[in-house]
Amino acid sequence: MKKKTVLLINGPNLNLLGKRENKIYGKITLKKLVKKLKKKANFFKIHLKTFQSNSESKLIKKIQISKKIVKYIIINPAAYTHTSIALRDALLSVNIPFIEIHISNIYSRENFRANSWFSDISSGIICGLGIKGYFLALEAIYDKIIKEK
Ligand code: DQA
């Protein structure tokens, strides 16, 4: 059986995971996190592709070229969560279901973080559970696209 492809997208400044605001975002680096997630994906027989960019245009391009290849997206749009209608439109245009994830609880921080341009069009949101949220998203997708078939 061909493995289903899931795309993990991390937005701006998440390349600095492990170095930026440790109290909020934890100590693990993005590289280590991706390694652990790929291991878990492998266990689930999921092909996990990953992409991080600080550029809105590159993130949009990645989403656009994922049509027909990617079954599900896990996205932490980072600061673009609160600003990017363009990224929202890109997700709508490819019609790939996605889970929105945030390491921190965006509702218990500054007011401007409480607005997300993604939540209402997502199939689910995980926020405030630290990096554990990424693993939970993968597990939820496993249930949706593999187990429930
Ligand atoms: C974040 C929350 C955003 O408000 C912030 O801009 C980020 C990360 C999170 O994972 O908690 O960069 O998406």
PDB file of C-alpha atoms and ligand atoms in Angstrom:
ATOM      1  CA  MET A   1       0.000   0.000   0.000  1.00  0.00           C
ATOM      2  CA  LYS A   2       1.311   3.446  -0.964  1.00  0.00           C
ATOM      3  CA  LYS A   3       1.902   5.707   2.023  1.00  0.00           C
ATOM      4  CA  LYS A   4      -0.353   8.740   2.341  1.00  0.00           C
ATOM      5  CA  THR A   5       1.469  12.056   2.344  1.00  0.00           C
ATOM      6  CA  VAL A   6       0.988  14.587   5.117  1.00  0.00           C
ATOM      7  CA  LEU A   7       2.635  17.992   4.908  1.00  0.00           C
ATOM      8  CA  LEU A   8       3.816  19.798   8.017  1.00  0.00           C
ATOM      9  CA  ILE A   9       4.179  23.541   7.511  1.00  0.00           C
ATOM     10  CA  ASN A  10       5.834  25.832  10.013  1.00  0.00           C
ATOM     11  CA  GLY A  11       5.690  29.569   9.531  1.00  0.00           C
ATOM     12  CA  PRO A  12       8.005  32.451  10.424  1.00  0.00           C
ATOM     13  CA  ASN A  13      10.464  32.272  13.313  1.00  0.00           C
ATOM     14  CA  LEU A  14       9.724  28.624  14.008  1.00  0.00           C
ATOM     15  CA  ASN A  15      13.175  27.912  12.559  1.00  0.00           C
ATOM     16  CA  LEU A  16      14.320  29.421  15.860  1.00  0.00           C
ATOM     17  CA  LEU A  17      12.534  26.850  17.978  1.00  0.00           C
ATOM     18  CA  GLY A  18      14.719  25.984  20.958  1.00  0.00           C
ATOM     19  CA  LYS A  19      16.378  29.394  20.785  1.00  0.00           C
ATOM     20  CA  ARG A  20      13.446  31.814  20.872  1.00  0.00           C
ATOM     21  CA  GLU A  21      11.435  32.601  24.012  1.00  0.00           C
ATOM     22  CA  ASN A  22      12.079  29.237  25.645  1.00  0.00           C
ATOM     23  CA  LYS A  23       9.477  29.796  28.357  1.00  0.00           C
ATOM     24  CA  ILE A  24       6.758  29.999  25.702  1.00  0.00           C
ATOM     25  CA  TYR A  25       8.025  27.720  22.949  1.00  0.00           C
ATOM     26  CA  GLY A  26      10.183  25.219  24.820  1.00  0.00           C
ATOM     27  CA  LYS A  27      13.730  24.032  24.311  1.00  0.00           C
ATOM     28  CA  ILE A  28      13.558  21.531  21.487  1.00  0.00           C
ATOM     29  CA  THR A  29      14.925  22.620  18.099  1.00  0.00           C
ATOM     30  CA  LEU A  30      12.853  22.339  14.937  1.00  0.00           C
ATOM     31  CA  LYS A  31      15.323  19.811  13.545  1.00  0.00           C
ATOM     32  CA  LYS A  32      14.885  17.504  16.546  1.00  0.00           C
ATOM     33  CA  LEU A  33      11.127  17.967  16.549  1.00  0.00           C
ATOM     34  CA  VAL A  34      10.897  17.053  12.864  1.00  0.00           C
ATOM     35  CA  LYS A  35      13.042  13.966  13.451  1.00  0.00           C
ATOM     36  CA  LYS A  36      10.715  12.753  16.206  1.00  0.00           C
ATOM     37  CA  LEU A  37       7.621  13.519  14.147  1.00  0.00           C
ATOM     38  CA  LYS A  38       8.976  11.603  11.155  1.00  0.00           C
ATOM     39  CA  LYS A  39       9.599   8.624  13.402  1.00  0.00           C
ATOM     40  CA  LYS A  40       6.027   8.724  14.639  1.00  0.00           C
ATOM     41  CA  ALA A  41       4.706   9.224  11.089  1.00  0.00           C
ATOM     42  CA  ASN A  42       6.689   6.212   9.954  1.00  0.00           C
ATOM     43  CA  PHE A  43       5.095   4.155  12.704  1.00  0.00           C
ATOM     44  CA  PHE A  44       1.703   5.313  11.406  1.00  0.00           C
ATOM     45  CA  LYS A  45       2.708   4.451   7.825  1.00  0.00           C
ATOM     46  CA  ILE A  46       2.405   8.117   6.897  1.00  0.00           C
ATOM     47  CA  HIS A  47       4.870   9.870   4.609  1.00  0.00           C
ATOM     48  CA  LEU A  48       5.574  13.151   6.414  1.00  0.00           C
ATOM     49  CA  LYS A  49       6.940  16.012   4.349  1.00  0.00           C
ATOM     50  CA  THR A  50       8.046  19.103   6.220  1.00  0.00           C
ATOM     51  CA  PHE A  51       8.522  22.716   5.264  1.00  0.00           C
ATOM     52  CA  GLN A  52       9.442  25.842   7.197  1.00  0.00           C
ATOM     53  CA  SER A  53       9.723  29.321   5.809  1.00  0.00           C
ATOM     54  CA  ASN A  54       9.833  32.878   7.023  1.00  0.00           C
ATOM     55  CA  SER A  55       8.427  34.017   3.703  1.00  0.00           C
ATOM     56  CA  GLU A  56       4.697  34.283   3.087  1.00  0.00           C
ATOM     57  CA  SER A  57       5.203  33.824  -0.638  1.00  0.00           C
ATOM     58  CA  LYS A  58       7.191  30.592  -0.205  1.00  0.00           C
ATOM     59  CA  LEU A  59       4.565  29.198   2.151  1.00  0.00           C
ATOM     60  CA  ILE A  60       1.830  29.974  -0.365  1.00  0.00           C
ATOM     61  CA  LYS A  61       3.788  28.371  -3.194  1.00  0.00           C
ATOM     62  CA  LYS A  62       4.328  25.229  -1.136  1.00  0.00           C
ATOM     63  CA  ILE A  63       0.591  24.936  -0.486  1.00  0.00           C
ATOM     64  CA  GLN A  64      -0.254  25.551  -4.147  1.00  0.00           C
ATOM     65  CA  ILE A  65       2.025  22.787  -5.403  1.00  0.00           C
ATOM     66  CA  SER A  66       0.688  20.334  -2.820  1.00  0.00           C
ATOM     67  CA  LYS A  67      -2.643  19.903  -4.540  1.00  0.00           C
ATOM     68  CA  LYS A  68      -3.207  16.282  -5.556  1.00  0.00           C
ATOM     69  CA  ILE A  69      -0.048  15.144  -3.712  1.00  0.00           C
ATOM     70  CA  VAL A  70      -0.853  15.870  -0.079  1.00  0.00           C
ATOM     71  CA  LYS A  71      -3.762  14.260   1.777  1.00  0.00           C
ATOM     72  CA  TYR A  72      -3.625  16.400   4.891  1.00  0.00           C
ATOM     73  CA  ILE A  73      -1.764  19.446   6.174  1.00  0.00           C
ATOM     74  CA  ILE A  74      -0.615  20.279   9.683  1.00  0.00           C
ATOM     75  CA  ILE A  75       0.128  23.984   9.827  1.00  0.00           C
ATOM     76  CA  ASN A  76       1.517  26.309  12.433  1.00  0.00           C
ATOM     77  CA  PRO A  77       1.202  29.590  10.551  1.00  0.00           C
ATOM     78  CA  ALA A  78       2.989  31.349  13.454  1.00  0.00           C
ATOM     79  CA  ALA A  79       2.609  35.151  13.207  1.00  0.00           C
ATOM     80  CA  TYR A  80       0.833  34.787   9.828  1.00  0.00           C
ATOM     81  CA  THR A  81      -2.032  33.256  11.816  1.00  0.00           C
ATOM     82  CA  HIS A  82      -3.049  36.747  12.767  1.00  0.00           C
ATOM     83  CA  THR A  83      -2.361  38.543   9.498  1.00  0.00           C
ATOM     84  CA  SER A  84      -2.413  36.401   6.379  1.00  0.00           C
ATOM     85  CA  ILE A  85      -5.576  36.228   4.349  1.00  0.00           C
ATOM     86  CA  ALA A  86      -3.315  35.224   1.442  1.00  0.00           C
ATOM     87  CA  LEU A  87      -2.252  32.044   3.223  1.00  0.00           C
ATOM     88  CA  ARG A  88      -5.857  31.351   4.162  1.00  0.00           C
ATOM     89  CA  ASP A  89      -6.850  31.717   0.504  1.00  0.00           C
ATOM     90  CA  ALA A  90      -4.053  29.365  -0.561  1.00  0.00           C
ATOM     91  CA  LEU A  91      -5.407  26.666   1.753  1.00  0.00           C
ATOM     92  CA  LEU A  92      -8.929  27.228   0.478  1.00  0.00           C
ATOM     93  CA  SER A  93      -7.762  27.041  -3.123  1.00  0.00           C
ATOM     94  CA  VAL A  94      -6.159  23.600  -2.821  1.00  0.00           C
ATOM     95  CA  ASN A  95      -8.985  22.236  -0.732  1.00  0.00           C
ATOM     96  CA  ILE A  96      -6.681  20.057   1.389  1.00  0.00           C
ATOM     97  CA  PRO A  97      -7.999  19.521   4.925  1.00  0.00           C
ATOM     98  CA  PHE A  98      -5.722  20.883   7.627  1.00  0.00           C
ATOM     99  CA  ILE A  99      -5.164  21.048  11.349  1.00  0.00           C
ATOM    100  CA  GLU A 100      -4.059  24.393  12.766  1.00  0.00           C
ATOM    101  CA  ILE A 101      -1.552  24.128  15.540  1.00  0.00           C
ATOM    102  CA  HIS A 102       0.038  26.529  17.999  1.00  0.00           C
ATOM    103  CA  ILE A 103       2.605  25.670  20.618  1.00  0.00           C
ATOM    104  CA  SER A 104       1.385  28.398  22.951  1.00  0.00           C
ATOM    105  CA  ASN A 105      -2.166  29.221  23.958  1.00  0.00           C
ATOM    106  CA  ILE A 106      -2.886  32.112  21.607  1.00  0.00           C
ATOM    107  CA  TYR A 107      -5.995  32.979  23.638  1.00  0.00           C
ATOM    108  CA  SER A 108      -4.110  33.647  26.859  1.00  0.00           C
ATOM    109  CA  ARG A 109      -1.526  36.016  25.384  1.00  0.00           C
ATOM    110  CA  GLU A 110      -1.754  39.466  23.760  1.00  0.00           C
ATOM    111  CA  ASN A 111      -5.204  40.302  22.375  1.00  0.00           C
ATOM    112  CA  PHE A 112      -4.004  40.406  18.762  1.00  0.00           C
ATOM    113  CA  ARG A 113      -3.049  36.726  18.950  1.00  0.00           C
ATOM    114  CA  ALA A 114      -6.621  35.721  19.691  1.00  0.00           C
ATOM    115  CA  ASN A 115      -7.585  36.327  16.059  1.00  0.00           C
ATOM    116  CA  SER A 116      -6.811  33.523  13.620  1.00  0.00           C
ATOM    117  CA  TRP A 117      -7.520  33.650   9.888  1.00  0.00           C
ATOM    118  CA  PHE A 118      -7.397  29.853   9.820  1.00  0.00           C
ATOM    119  CA  SER A 119      -9.482  28.433  12.648  1.00  0.00           C
ATOM    120  CA  ASP A 120     -12.901  28.635  10.982  1.00  0.00           C
ATOM    121  CA  ILE A 121     -11.701  26.797   7.868  1.00  0.00           C
ATOM    122  CA  SER A 122      -9.590  24.203   9.701  1.00  0.00           C
ATOM    123  CA  SER A 123     -10.752  20.701  10.493  1.00  0.00           C
ATOM    124  CA  GLY A 124      -9.379  21.148  14.009  1.00  0.00           C
ATOM    125  CA  ILE A 125      -7.214  23.365  16.182  1.00  0.00           C
ATOM    126  CA  ILE A 126      -4.664  22.357  18.782  1.00  0.00           C
ATOM    127  CA  CYS A 127      -3.136  25.108  20.854  1.00  0.00           C
ATOM    128  CA  GLY A 128      -1.391  25.621  24.149  1.00  0.00           C
ATOM    129  CA  LEU A 129      -0.132  22.071  24.596  1.00  0.00           C
ATOM    130  CA  GLY A 130       3.455  22.785  23.612  1.00  0.00           C
ATOM    131  CA  ILE A 131       5.094  20.667  20.922  1.00  0.00           C
ATOM    132  CA  LYS A 132       2.899  17.758  21.985  1.00  0.00           C
ATOM    133  CA  GLY A 133       0.269  19.363  19.756  1.00  0.00           C
ATOM    134  CA  TYR A 134       2.189  18.321  16.629  1.00  0.00           C
ATOM    135  CA  PHE A 135       2.124  14.679  17.707  1.00  0.00           C
ATOM    136  CA  LEU A 136      -1.557  14.872  18.568  1.00  0.00           C
ATOM    137  CA  ALA A 137      -2.292  16.347  15.146  1.00  0.00           C
ATOM    138  CA  LEU A 138      -0.465  13.482  13.474  1.00  0.00           C
ATOM    139  CA  GLU A 139      -2.401  10.978  15.547  1.00  0.00           C
ATOM    140  CA  ALA A 140      -5.707  12.648  14.668  1.00  0.00           C
ATOM    141  CA  ILE A 141      -4.800  12.504  10.978  1.00  0.00           C
ATOM    142  CA  TYR A 142      -3.855   8.854  11.290  1.00  0.00           C
ATOM    143  CA  ASP A 143      -7.322   8.195  12.700  1.00  0.00           C
ATOM    144  CA  LYS A 144      -8.942  10.198   9.912  1.00  0.00           C
ATOM    145  CA  ILE A 145      -7.100   9.025   6.809  1.00  0.00           C
ATOM    146  CA  ILE A 146      -5.829   5.579   7.644  1.00  0.00           C
ATOM    147  CA  LYS A 147      -7.755   3.915  10.442  1.00  0.00           C
ATOM    148  CA  GLU A 148     -11.223   5.113   9.445  1.00  0.00           C
ATOM    149  CA  LYS A 149     -10.908   4.090   5.781  1.00  0.00           C
TER     150      LYS A 149
HETATM  151  C1  DQA B   1       2.544  30.512  17.519  1.00  0.00           C
HETATM  152  C2  DQA B   1       1.758  31.660  18.146  1.00  0.00           C
HETATM  153  C3  DQA B   1       1.849  32.913  17.297  1.00  0.00           C
HETATM  154  O1  DQA B   1       1.101  33.968  17.882  1.00  0.00           O
HETATM  155  C4  DQA B   1       3.278  33.363  17.183  1.00  0.00           C
HETATM  156  O2  DQA B   1       3.383  34.478  16.321  1.00  0.00           O
HETATM  157  C5  DQA B   1       4.210  32.274  16.758  1.00  0.00           C
HETATM  158  C6  DQA B   1       3.970  30.907  17.215  1.00  0.00           C
HETATM  159  C7  DQA B   1       2.591  29.271  18.442  1.00  0.00           C
HETATM  160  O3  DQA B   1       2.985  28.221  17.961  1.00  0.00           O
HETATM  161  O4  DQA B   1       2.265  29.381  19.620  1.00  0.00           O
HETATM  162  O5  DQA B   1       5.210  32.518  16.096  1.00  0.00           O
HETATM  163  O6  DQA B   1       1.898  30.120  16.329  1.00  0.00           O
END
